[in-house]
Amino acid sequence: MFSSQKWKTVDKGMARLPGAFKPIVGDDLKYYRKIQKVDYLPHGNKVQISWKNHYTDCEFQKAAYDHTFIAVPFTVVRKWKLPEFSPTLGHAISLLMYQSACKVALEFKSRFWEHLDRPIFGSCNTKTDIPGLGDICYPGFNLNSTGPAVVLGSYNKDDYGERWVSTPEDEHAQYVLEGLVQLHGEVAREEYTGRLKRLCWIGEESNAGGSWAFPSVGQHELYILAYFSTENNIIFIGEHTSYTHSWTSALESAVRGSVQLLLEFGLVDEAKEITRKWMGKWITV
Ligand SMILES: Cc1cc2nc3c(=O)[nH]c(=O)nc-3n(C[C@H](O)[C@H](O)[C@H](O)COP(=O)(O)OP(=O)(O)OC[C@H]3O[C@@H](n4cnc5c(N)ncnc54)[C@H](O)[C@@H]3O)c2cc1C
């Protein structure tokens, strides 16, 4: 994404990707339901999910389904009221470790970094020994263009991913600017437009403080098998339930979950077809 390779993205924002499913799936697709509770209903052999339209509501809204995929990070799920799971799966939901990330983006009047003695044309590889600055990323698209551009002046994934939250956003951004001045000289201060944006995932409700799963020693080996068993008609998917972690792992887990559901119904051939088509087995290396 930040390399100088060809820049590709979803025009007008990633939110258009899930939005594109709406015309195909129609009214079966419901957005903005903040699930807070999941029950297994043994009489009907169904899963009931519950949410509130507003957090001050006393009553839950409810819907029941034969099976449910839960693709929400465990940092969020562990706050829900849940049915009883096997001890291993229950532990995974409650205890799986996550890592937090924090980014600060600063806008500059021009791409001065592309005109230095040693120019930088897009990368995320610049590191310094300035404490808490982390990686610095320069845009890898619209190279050599004129007009304002944004630098990811600080990208922290370690302890600083959480620690910076206690510093006010403007003060944090100023610290990042001073770091860039130290690195590139006063040109950075002169070119800064004053426009900034900080995003620390620990403050993001939909992640509940985690950016991605980061199992502690032994957790992966202990928990991974539990994700492959369907309990209470619920199948957990998402990057945290995959062998590896990152967005491709989220996709992989969706394929695994689909196969798992088909096998629940004894649809072996259909499960094999999903694996053949979507697990990239047709790719030759
Ligand atoms: C800063 C950062 C940088 C990253 N960089 C990379 C990278 O360079 N390469 C890479 O491969 N991966 C990267 N990742 C990881 C990647 O984003 C994740 O692996 C991927 O998004 C996980 O997909 P997912 O579908 O499992 O979970 P998510 O994308 O987190 O989706 C979970 C969904 O659950 C929804 N949700 C949350 N709470 C509720 C609720 N109560 N009710 C209903 N829905 C709810 C959320 O709205 C969200 O849509 C990065 C992540 C972060 C935070």
mmCIF file of N, CA, C and O and ligand atoms in Angstrom, residues 33-36 71-73 76 80 101 103 155 201 205-207 211-212 237-240 245-248 250, ligand 1:
data_model
loop_
_atom_site.group_PDB
_atom_site.id
_atom_site.type_symbol
_atom_site.label_atom_id
_atom_site.label_comp_id
_atom_site.label_asym_id
_atom_site.label_seq_id
_atom_site.Cartn_x
_atom_site.Cartn_y
_atom_site.Cartn_z
ATOM 1 N N ARG A 33 -26.488 -2.913 13.110
ATOM 2 C CA ARG A 33 -26.985 -3.623 14.289
ATOM 3 C C ARG A 33 -25.784 -3.904 15.182
ATOM 4 O O ARG A 33 -24.927 -4.711 14.827
ATOM 5 N N LYS A 34 -25.747 -3.221 16.315
ATOM 6 C CA LYS A 34 -24.620 -3.426 17.239
ATOM 7 C C LYS A 34 -24.993 -4.559 18.189
ATOM 8 O O LYS A 34 -25.689 -4.346 19.186
ATOM 9 N N ILE A 35 -24.570 -5.757 17.853
ATOM 10 C CA ILE A 35 -24.975 -6.940 18.614
ATOM 11 C C ILE A 35 -24.370 -6.877 20.022
ATOM 12 O O ILE A 35 -23.216 -6.483 20.210
ATOM 13 N N GLN A 36 -25.193 -7.260 21.011
ATOM 14 C CA GLN A 36 -24.719 -7.233 22.395
ATOM 15 C C GLN A 36 -24.936 -8.559 23.120
ATOM 16 O O GLN A 36 -24.455 -8.733 24.239
ATOM 17 N N ALA A 71 -18.254 -12.766 12.972
ATOM 18 C CA ALA A 71 -17.007 -12.291 12.345
ATOM 19 C C ALA A 71 -16.494 -11.043 13.046
ATOM 20 O O ALA A 71 -15.839 -10.208 12.443
ATOM 21 N N VAL A 72 -16.797 -10.925 14.317
ATOM 22 C CA VAL A 72 -16.459 -9.731 15.105
ATOM 23 C C VAL A 72 -15.251 -10.063 15.980
ATOM 24 O O VAL A 72 -15.155 -11.186 16.501
ATOM 25 N N PRO A 73 -14.290 -9.128 16.138
ATOM 26 C CA PRO A 73 -13.103 -9.438 16.966
ATOM 27 C C PRO A 73 -13.483 -9.878 18.379
ATOM 28 O O PRO A 73 -14.456 -9.381 18.955
ATOM 29 N N VAL A 76 -14.357 -7.499 21.161
ATOM 30 C CA VAL A 76 -15.738 -7.011 21.248
ATOM 31 C C VAL A 76 -16.641 -8.118 21.779
ATOM 32 O O VAL A 76 -17.434 -7.908 22.706
ATOM 33 N N TRP A 80 -19.994 -9.405 25.158
ATOM 34 C CA TRP A 80 -21.376 -9.797 24.939
ATOM 35 C C TRP A 80 -21.811 -10.826 25.979
ATOM 36 O O TRP A 80 -20.986 -11.547 26.539
ATOM 37 N N ALA A 101 -2.725 -0.363 17.455
ATOM 38 C CA ALA A 101 -1.935 0.508 16.576
ATOM 39 C C ALA A 101 -2.420 1.942 16.706
ATOM 40 O O ALA A 101 -3.574 2.191 17.076
ATOM 41 N N LYS A 103 -1.867 5.835 14.593
ATOM 42 C CA LYS A 103 -1.273 6.540 13.446
ATOM 43 C C LYS A 103 -1.549 8.035 13.557
ATOM 44 O O LYS A 103 -2.635 8.427 13.998
ATOM 45 N N TYR A 155 3.566 5.821 12.875
ATOM 46 C CA TYR A 155 2.760 4.594 12.863
ATOM 47 C C TYR A 155 3.380 3.652 13.882
ATOM 48 O O TYR A 155 4.425 3.080 13.657
ATOM 49 N N TRP A 201 -6.377 2.859 17.421
ATOM 50 C CA TRP A 201 -7.452 1.862 17.362
ATOM 51 C C TRP A 201 -7.980 1.488 18.735
ATOM 52 O O TRP A 201 -9.078 0.952 18.849
ATOM 53 N N GLU A 205 -14.510 1.757 18.806
ATOM 54 C CA GLU A 205 -15.476 0.857 19.437
ATOM 55 C C GLU A 205 -15.592 -0.485 18.705
ATOM 56 O O GLU A 205 -15.718 -1.535 19.323
ATOM 57 N N SER A 206 -15.522 -0.443 17.370
ATOM 58 C CA SER A 206 -15.742 -1.685 16.620
ATOM 59 C C SER A 206 -14.569 -2.652 16.785
ATOM 60 O O SER A 206 -14.662 -3.814 16.420
ATOM 61 N N ASN A 207 -13.447 -2.178 17.310
ATOM 62 C CA ASN A 207 -12.317 -3.064 17.590
ATOM 63 C C ASN A 207 -12.133 -3.282 19.088
ATOM 64 O O ASN A 207 -11.389 -4.170 19.490
ATOM 65 N N SER A 211 -6.236 -4.047 17.416
ATOM 66 C CA SER A 211 -6.107 -3.778 15.990
ATOM 67 C C SER A 211 -6.086 -5.084 15.214
ATOM 68 O O SER A 211 -6.673 -5.203 14.164
ATOM 69 N N TRP A 212 -5.359 -6.064 15.774
ATOM 70 C CA TRP A 212 -5.328 -7.390 15.194
ATOM 71 C C TRP A 212 -4.934 -8.358 16.291
ATOM 72 O O TRP A 212 -4.323 -7.975 17.290
ATOM 73 N N ILE A 237 -15.595 -16.738 12.719
ATOM 74 C CA ILE A 237 -14.641 -16.461 11.651
ATOM 75 C C ILE A 237 -13.995 -15.096 11.913
ATOM 76 O O ILE A 237 -14.309 -14.441 12.899
ATOM 77 N N GLY A 238 -13.143 -14.679 10.993
ATOM 78 C CA GLY A 238 -12.403 -13.425 11.185
ATOM 79 C C GLY A 238 -10.932 -13.740 11.317
ATOM 80 O O GLY A 238 -10.548 -14.892 11.601
ATOM 81 N N GLU A 239 -10.089 -12.721 11.101
ATOM 82 C CA GLU A 239 -8.648 -12.973 11.057
ATOM 83 C C GLU A 239 -8.111 -13.628 12.320
ATOM 84 O O GLU A 239 -7.168 -14.405 12.267
ATOM 85 N N HIS A 240 -8.749 -13.348 13.453
ATOM 86 C CA HIS A 240 -8.261 -13.901 14.716
ATOM 87 C C HIS A 240 -8.450 -15.404 14.802
ATOM 88 O O HIS A 240 -7.862 -16.049 15.664
ATOM 89 N N HIS A 245 -2.367 -14.062 10.408
ATOM 90 C CA HIS A 245 -3.193 -12.894 10.713
ATOM 91 C C HIS A 245 -2.952 -11.805 9.687
ATOM 92 O O HIS A 245 -1.845 -11.619 9.213
ATOM 93 N N SER A 246 -4.006 -11.098 9.350
ATOM 94 C CA SER A 246 -3.988 -10.017 8.348
ATOM 95 C C SER A 246 -5.262 -10.166 7.536
ATOM 96 O O SER A 246 -6.047 -11.087 7.750
ATOM 97 N N TRP A 247 -5.461 -9.266 6.579
ATOM 98 C CA TRP A 247 -6.769 -9.283 5.899
ATOM 99 C C TRP A 247 -6.971 -10.529 5.048
ATOM 100 O O TRP A 247 -8.099 -11.016 4.908
ATOM 101 N N THR A 248 -5.882 -11.087 4.469
ATOM 102 C CA THR A 248 -6.074 -12.303 3.677
ATOM 103 C C THR A 248 -6.512 -13.461 4.580
ATOM 104 O O THR A 248 -7.240 -14.351 4.155
ATOM 105 N N ALA A 250 -8.469 -13.101 7.098
ATOM 106 C CA ALA A 250 -9.910 -12.908 7.322
ATOM 107 C C ALA A 250 -10.685 -13.577 6.195
ATOM 108 O O ALA A 250 -11.690 -14.265 6.437
HETATM 109 C C1 LIG B 1 -3.733 -0.002 11.819
HETATM 110 C C2 LIG B 1 -3.937 -1.317 11.145
HETATM 111 C C3 LIG B 1 -3.096 -1.674 10.110
HETATM 112 C C4 LIG B 1 -3.244 -2.888 9.478
HETATM 113 N N1 LIG B 1 -2.410 -3.182 8.435
HETATM 114 C C5 LIG B 1 -2.571 -4.313 7.762
HETATM 115 C C6 LIG B 1 -1.750 -4.614 6.633
HETATM 116 O O1 LIG B 1 -0.903 -3.823 6.234
HETATM 117 N N2 LIG B 1 -1.956 -5.792 5.995
HETATM 118 C C7 LIG B 1 -2.904 -6.685 6.395
HETATM 119 O O2 LIG B 1 -3.062 -7.714 5.772
HETATM 120 N N3 LIG B 1 -3.692 -6.433 7.476
HETATM 121 C C8 LIG B 1 -3.552 -5.288 8.165
HETATM 122 N N4 LIG B 1 -4.335 -5.019 9.256
HETATM 123 C C9 LIG B 1 -5.210 -6.075 9.764
HETATM 124 C C10 LIG B 1 -6.505 -6.174 8.994
HETATM 125 O O3 LIG B 1 -7.137 -4.902 8.988
HETATM 126 C C11 LIG B 1 -7.370 -7.190 9.729
HETATM 127 O O4 LIG B 1 -6.692 -8.440 9.735
HETATM 128 C C12 LIG B 1 -8.699 -7.400 9.044
HETATM 129 O O5 LIG B 1 -9.410 -6.185 8.900
HETATM 130 C C13 LIG B 1 -9.528 -8.334 9.880
HETATM 131 O O6 LIG B 1 -10.739 -8.554 9.221
HETATM 132 P P1 LIG B 1 -11.956 -9.136 10.020
HETATM 133 O O7 LIG B 1 -13.083 -9.219 9.052
HETATM 134 O O8 LIG B 1 -11.554 -10.347 10.770
HETATM 135 O O9 LIG B 1 -12.270 -8.040 11.159
HETATM 136 P P2 LIG B 1 -12.673 -6.496 10.996
HETATM 137 O O10 LIG B 1 -12.203 -5.949 9.688
HETATM 138 O O11 LIG B 1 -12.219 -5.859 12.274
HETATM 139 O O12 LIG B 1 -14.265 -6.556 10.941
HETATM 140 C C14 LIG B 1 -15.025 -6.773 12.115
HETATM 141 C C15 LIG B 1 -16.411 -6.213 11.864
HETATM 142 O O13 LIG B 1 -17.201 -6.410 13.033
HETATM 143 C C16 LIG B 1 -18.032 -5.268 13.185
HETATM 144 N N5 LIG B 1 -18.499 -5.157 14.578
HETATM 145 C C17 LIG B 1 -17.793 -4.745 15.657
HETATM 146 N N6 LIG B 1 -18.575 -4.769 16.748
HETATM 147 C C18 LIG B 1 -19.792 -5.229 16.344
HETATM 148 C C19 LIG B 1 -21.017 -5.481 17.024
HETATM 149 N N7 LIG B 1 -21.160 -5.289 18.337
HETATM 150 N N8 LIG B 1 -22.067 -5.945 16.288
HETATM 151 C C20 LIG B 1 -21.947 -6.172 14.955
HETATM 152 N N9 LIG B 1 -20.798 -5.950 14.265
HETATM 153 C C21 LIG B 1 -19.741 -5.483 14.963
HETATM 154 C C22 LIG B 1 -17.148 -4.107 12.795
HETATM 155 O O14 LIG B 1 -17.922 -2.979 12.466
HETATM 156 C C23 LIG B 1 -16.411 -4.688 11.596
HETATM 157 O O15 LIG B 1 -17.112 -4.435 10.400
HETATM 158 C C24 LIG B 1 -4.237 -3.794 9.902
HETATM 159 C C25 LIG B 1 -5.115 -3.429 10.937
HETATM 160 C C26 LIG B 1 -4.973 -2.206 11.547
HETATM 161 C C27 LIG B 1 -5.923 -1.815 12.646
#
